[in-house]
PDB file of C-alpha atoms in Angstrom:
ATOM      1  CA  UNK V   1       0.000   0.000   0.000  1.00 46.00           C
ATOM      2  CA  UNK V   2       3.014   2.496   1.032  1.00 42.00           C
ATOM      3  CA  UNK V   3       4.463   1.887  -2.566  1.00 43.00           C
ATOM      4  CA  UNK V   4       1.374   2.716  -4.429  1.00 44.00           C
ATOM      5  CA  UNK V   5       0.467   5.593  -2.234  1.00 41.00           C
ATOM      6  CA  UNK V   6       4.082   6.789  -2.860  1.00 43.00           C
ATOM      7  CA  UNK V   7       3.990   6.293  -6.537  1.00 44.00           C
ATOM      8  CA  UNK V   8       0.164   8.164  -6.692  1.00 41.00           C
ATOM      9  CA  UNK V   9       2.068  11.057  -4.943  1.00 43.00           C
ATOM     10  CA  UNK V  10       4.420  11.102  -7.592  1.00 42.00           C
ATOM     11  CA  UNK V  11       2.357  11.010 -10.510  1.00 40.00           C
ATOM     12  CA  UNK V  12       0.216  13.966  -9.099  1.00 40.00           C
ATOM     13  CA  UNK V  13       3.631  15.857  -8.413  1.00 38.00           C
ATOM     14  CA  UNK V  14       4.574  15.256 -11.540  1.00 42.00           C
ATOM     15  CA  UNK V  15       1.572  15.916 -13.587  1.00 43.00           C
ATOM     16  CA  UNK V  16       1.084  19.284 -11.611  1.00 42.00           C
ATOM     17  CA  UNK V  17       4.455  20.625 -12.610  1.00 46.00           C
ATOM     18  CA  UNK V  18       5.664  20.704  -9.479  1.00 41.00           C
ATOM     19  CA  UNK V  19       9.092  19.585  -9.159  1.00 39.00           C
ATOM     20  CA  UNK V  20      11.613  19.028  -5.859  1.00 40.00           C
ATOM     21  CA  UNK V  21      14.928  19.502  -6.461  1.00 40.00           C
ATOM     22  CA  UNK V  22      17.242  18.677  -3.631  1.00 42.00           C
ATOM     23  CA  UNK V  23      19.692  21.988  -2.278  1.00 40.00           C
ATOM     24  CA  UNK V  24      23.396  20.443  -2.042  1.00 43.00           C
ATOM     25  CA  UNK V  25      24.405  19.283   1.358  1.00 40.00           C
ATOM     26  CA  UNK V  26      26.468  22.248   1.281  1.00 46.00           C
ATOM     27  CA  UNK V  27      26.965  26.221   0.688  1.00 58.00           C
ATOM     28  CA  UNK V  28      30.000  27.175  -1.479  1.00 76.00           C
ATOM     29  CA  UNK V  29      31.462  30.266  -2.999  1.00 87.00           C
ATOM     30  CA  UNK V  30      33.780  30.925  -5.028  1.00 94.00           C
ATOM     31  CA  UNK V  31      36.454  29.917  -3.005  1.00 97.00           C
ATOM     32  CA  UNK V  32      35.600  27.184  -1.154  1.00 95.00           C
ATOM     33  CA  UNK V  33      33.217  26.463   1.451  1.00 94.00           C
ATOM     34  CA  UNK V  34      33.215  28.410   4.762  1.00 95.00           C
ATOM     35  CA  UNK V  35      34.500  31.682   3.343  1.00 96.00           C
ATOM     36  CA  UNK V  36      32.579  35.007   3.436  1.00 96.00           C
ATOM     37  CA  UNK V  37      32.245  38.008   1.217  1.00 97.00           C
ATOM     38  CA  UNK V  38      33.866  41.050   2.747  1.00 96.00           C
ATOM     39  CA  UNK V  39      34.391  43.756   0.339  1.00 97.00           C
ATOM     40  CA  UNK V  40      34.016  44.643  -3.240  1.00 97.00           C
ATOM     41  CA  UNK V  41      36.266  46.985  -4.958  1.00 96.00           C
ATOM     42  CA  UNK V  42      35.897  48.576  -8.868  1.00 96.00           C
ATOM     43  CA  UNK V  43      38.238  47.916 -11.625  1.00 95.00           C
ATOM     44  CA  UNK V  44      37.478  51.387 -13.110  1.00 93.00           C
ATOM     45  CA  UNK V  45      39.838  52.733 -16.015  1.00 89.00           C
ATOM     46  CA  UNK V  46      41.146  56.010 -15.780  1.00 87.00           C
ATOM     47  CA  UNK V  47      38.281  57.999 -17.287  1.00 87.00           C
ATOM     48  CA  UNK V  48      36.632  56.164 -14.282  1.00 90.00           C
ATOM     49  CA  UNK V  49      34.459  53.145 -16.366  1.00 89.00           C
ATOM     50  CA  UNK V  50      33.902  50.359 -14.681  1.00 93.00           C
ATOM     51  CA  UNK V  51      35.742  47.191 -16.300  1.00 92.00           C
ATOM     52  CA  UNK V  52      35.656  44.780 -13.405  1.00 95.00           C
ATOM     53  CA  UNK V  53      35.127  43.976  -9.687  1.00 97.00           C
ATOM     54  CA  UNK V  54      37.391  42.794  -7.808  1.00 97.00           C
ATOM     55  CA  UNK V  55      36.224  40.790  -5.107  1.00 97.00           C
ATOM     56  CA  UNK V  56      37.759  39.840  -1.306  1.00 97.00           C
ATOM     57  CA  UNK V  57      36.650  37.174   0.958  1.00 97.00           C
ATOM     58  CA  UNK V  58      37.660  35.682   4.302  1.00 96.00           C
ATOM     59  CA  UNK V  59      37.738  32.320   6.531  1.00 95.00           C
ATOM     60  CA  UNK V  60      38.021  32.863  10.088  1.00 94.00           C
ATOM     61  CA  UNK V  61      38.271  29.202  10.162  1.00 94.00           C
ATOM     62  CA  UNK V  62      41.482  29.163   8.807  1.00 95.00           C
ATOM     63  CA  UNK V  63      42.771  33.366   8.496  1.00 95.00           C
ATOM     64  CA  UNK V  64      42.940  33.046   5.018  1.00 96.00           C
ATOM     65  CA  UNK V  65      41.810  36.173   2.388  1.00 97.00           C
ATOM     66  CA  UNK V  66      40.663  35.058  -1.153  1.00 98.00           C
ATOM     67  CA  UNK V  67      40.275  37.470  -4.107  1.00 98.00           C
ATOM     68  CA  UNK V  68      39.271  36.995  -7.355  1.00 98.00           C
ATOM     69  CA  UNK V  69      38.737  39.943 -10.278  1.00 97.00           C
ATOM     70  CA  UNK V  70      35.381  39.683 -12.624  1.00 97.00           C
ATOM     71  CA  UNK V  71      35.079  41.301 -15.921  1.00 95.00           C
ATOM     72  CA  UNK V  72      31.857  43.213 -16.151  1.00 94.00           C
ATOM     73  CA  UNK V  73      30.378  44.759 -19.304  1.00 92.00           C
ATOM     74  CA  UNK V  74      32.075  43.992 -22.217  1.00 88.00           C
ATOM     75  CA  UNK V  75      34.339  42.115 -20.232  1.00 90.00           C
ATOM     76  CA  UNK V  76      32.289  39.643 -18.432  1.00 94.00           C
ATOM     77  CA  UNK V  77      32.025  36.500 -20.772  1.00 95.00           C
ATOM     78  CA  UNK V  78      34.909  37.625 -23.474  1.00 91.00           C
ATOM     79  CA  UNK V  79      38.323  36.379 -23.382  1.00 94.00           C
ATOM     80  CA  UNK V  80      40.808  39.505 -21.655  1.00 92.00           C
ATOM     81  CA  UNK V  81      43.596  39.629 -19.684  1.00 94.00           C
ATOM     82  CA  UNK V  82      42.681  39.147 -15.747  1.00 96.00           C
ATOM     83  CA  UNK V  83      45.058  39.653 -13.270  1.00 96.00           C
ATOM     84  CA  UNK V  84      44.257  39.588  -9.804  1.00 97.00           C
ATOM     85  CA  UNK V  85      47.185  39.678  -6.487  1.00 97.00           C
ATOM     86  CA  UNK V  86      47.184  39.462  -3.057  1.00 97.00           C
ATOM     87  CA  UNK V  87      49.961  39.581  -0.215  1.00 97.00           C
ATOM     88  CA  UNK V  88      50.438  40.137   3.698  1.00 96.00           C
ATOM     89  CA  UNK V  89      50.938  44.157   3.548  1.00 95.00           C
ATOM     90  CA  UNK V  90      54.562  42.973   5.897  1.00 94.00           C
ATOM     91  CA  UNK V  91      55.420  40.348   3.162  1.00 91.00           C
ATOM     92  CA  UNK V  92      55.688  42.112  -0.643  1.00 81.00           C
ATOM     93  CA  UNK V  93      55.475  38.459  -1.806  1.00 94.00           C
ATOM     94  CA  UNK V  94      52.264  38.669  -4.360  1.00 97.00           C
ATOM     95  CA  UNK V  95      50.236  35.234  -4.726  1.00 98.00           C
ATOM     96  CA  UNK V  96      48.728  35.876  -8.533  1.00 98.00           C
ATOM     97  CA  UNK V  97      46.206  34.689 -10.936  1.00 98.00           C
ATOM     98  CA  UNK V  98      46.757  36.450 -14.569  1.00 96.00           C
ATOM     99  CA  UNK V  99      45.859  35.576 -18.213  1.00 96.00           C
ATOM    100  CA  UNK V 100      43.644  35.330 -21.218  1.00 96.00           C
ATOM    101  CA  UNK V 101      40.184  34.279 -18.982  1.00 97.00           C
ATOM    102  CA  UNK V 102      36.349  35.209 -19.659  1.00 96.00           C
ATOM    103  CA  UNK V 103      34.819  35.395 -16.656  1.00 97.00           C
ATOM    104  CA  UNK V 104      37.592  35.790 -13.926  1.00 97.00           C
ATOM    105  CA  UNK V 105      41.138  35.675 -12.556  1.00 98.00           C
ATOM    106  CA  UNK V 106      41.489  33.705  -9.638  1.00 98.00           C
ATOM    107  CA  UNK V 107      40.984  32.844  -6.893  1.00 98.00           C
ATOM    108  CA  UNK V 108      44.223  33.905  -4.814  1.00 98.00           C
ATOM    109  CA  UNK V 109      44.710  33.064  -0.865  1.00 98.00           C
ATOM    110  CA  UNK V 110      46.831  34.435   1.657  1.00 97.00           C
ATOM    111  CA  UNK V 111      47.553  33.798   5.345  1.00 96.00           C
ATOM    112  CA  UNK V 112      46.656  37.205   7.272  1.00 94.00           C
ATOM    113  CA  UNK V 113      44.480  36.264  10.143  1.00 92.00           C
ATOM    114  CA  UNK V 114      45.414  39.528  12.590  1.00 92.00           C
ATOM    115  CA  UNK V 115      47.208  41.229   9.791  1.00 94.00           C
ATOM    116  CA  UNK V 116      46.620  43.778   7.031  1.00 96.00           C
ATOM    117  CA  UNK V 117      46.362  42.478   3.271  1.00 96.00           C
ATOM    118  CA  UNK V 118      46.903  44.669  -0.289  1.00 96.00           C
ATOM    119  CA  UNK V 119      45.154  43.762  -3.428  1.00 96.00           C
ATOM    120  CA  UNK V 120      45.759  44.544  -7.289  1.00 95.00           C
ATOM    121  CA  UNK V 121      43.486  43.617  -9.825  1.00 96.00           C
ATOM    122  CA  UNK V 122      43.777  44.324 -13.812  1.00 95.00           C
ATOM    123  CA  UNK V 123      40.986  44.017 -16.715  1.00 94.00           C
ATOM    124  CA  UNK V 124      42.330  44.602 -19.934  1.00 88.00           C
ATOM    125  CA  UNK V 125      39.580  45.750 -22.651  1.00 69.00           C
ATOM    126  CA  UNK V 126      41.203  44.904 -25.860  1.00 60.00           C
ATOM    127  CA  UNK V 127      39.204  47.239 -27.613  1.00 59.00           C
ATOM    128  CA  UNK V 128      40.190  50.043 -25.879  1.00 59.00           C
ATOM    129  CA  UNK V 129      43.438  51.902 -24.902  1.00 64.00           C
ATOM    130  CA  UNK V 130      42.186  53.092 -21.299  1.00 68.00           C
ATOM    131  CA  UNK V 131      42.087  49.954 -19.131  1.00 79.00           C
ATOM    132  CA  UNK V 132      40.820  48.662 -15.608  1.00 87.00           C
ATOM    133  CA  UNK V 133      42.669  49.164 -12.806  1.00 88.00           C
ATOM    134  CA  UNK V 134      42.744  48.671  -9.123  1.00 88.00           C
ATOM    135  CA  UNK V 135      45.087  48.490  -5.737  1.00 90.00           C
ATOM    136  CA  UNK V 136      44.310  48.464  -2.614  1.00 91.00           C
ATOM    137  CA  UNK V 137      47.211  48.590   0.145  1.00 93.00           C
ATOM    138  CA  UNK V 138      47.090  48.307   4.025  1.00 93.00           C
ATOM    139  CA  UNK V 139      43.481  47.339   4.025  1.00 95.00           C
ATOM    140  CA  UNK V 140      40.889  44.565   6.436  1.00 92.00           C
ATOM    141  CA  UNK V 141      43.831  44.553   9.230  1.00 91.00           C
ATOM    142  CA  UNK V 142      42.330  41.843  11.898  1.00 73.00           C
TER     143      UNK V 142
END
């Protein structure tokens, strides 16, 4: 009886348009599970358009930053150069993501829990002379 009851249930699911789908057993950005959105910079040129974002995140779990830079616009789902950086503000030693990509550079970690971080981000536009640019020094020190 359970089978047939659980079959009618589908067929009535099923003929109503109503579909479950399951959620996965687990939330994950772009870089990784357990990491949070903190701050969102532009990647304006220097006639100040907008050519990409450049995005930071952070794991208290385990002190580490994550960036990655988006193309928007024109630049968001054609092939540029990306480049996205990030480094301990103390150590000058740049962890990087660059080349030809559609959609993003990165993503880039660093160790930083209780210390400052700087960022650099770069979306090229090849149709145009004036590209994206960002940097961001001595910034989310904690």
């Amino acid at each position: 009886m359970r089978r047939k009851t659980a079959a009618l249930a589908t067929v009535v699911l099923a003929s109503s348009g109503v579909v479950a789908v399951a959620a996965p057993a687990y939330a994950s950005g772009p870089c990784g599970s357990g990491y949070s959105l903190i701050d969102v910079y532009n990647i304006n040129t220097k006639s100040g358009v907008k050519r990409g974002s450049l995005e930071l995140y952070y794991s208290s779990a385990s002190g580490k930053n994550c960036a990655l830079a988006y193309g928007v616009g024109s630049t968001y789902g054609t092939t540029t150069w990306k480049v996205v950086k990030i480094a301990r503000h103390s150590d000058p030693l740049w962890t990087v993501n660059q080349g030809n990509f559609a959609y993003y550079a990165g993503p880039v970690y660093v160790s930083a829990a209780g210390q400052c971080i700087d960022l650099e981000a770069q979306i090229d536009n090849t149709t145009q002379t004036d590209n994206g640019y960002a940097l961001e020094s001595n910034v989310h020190c904690g």
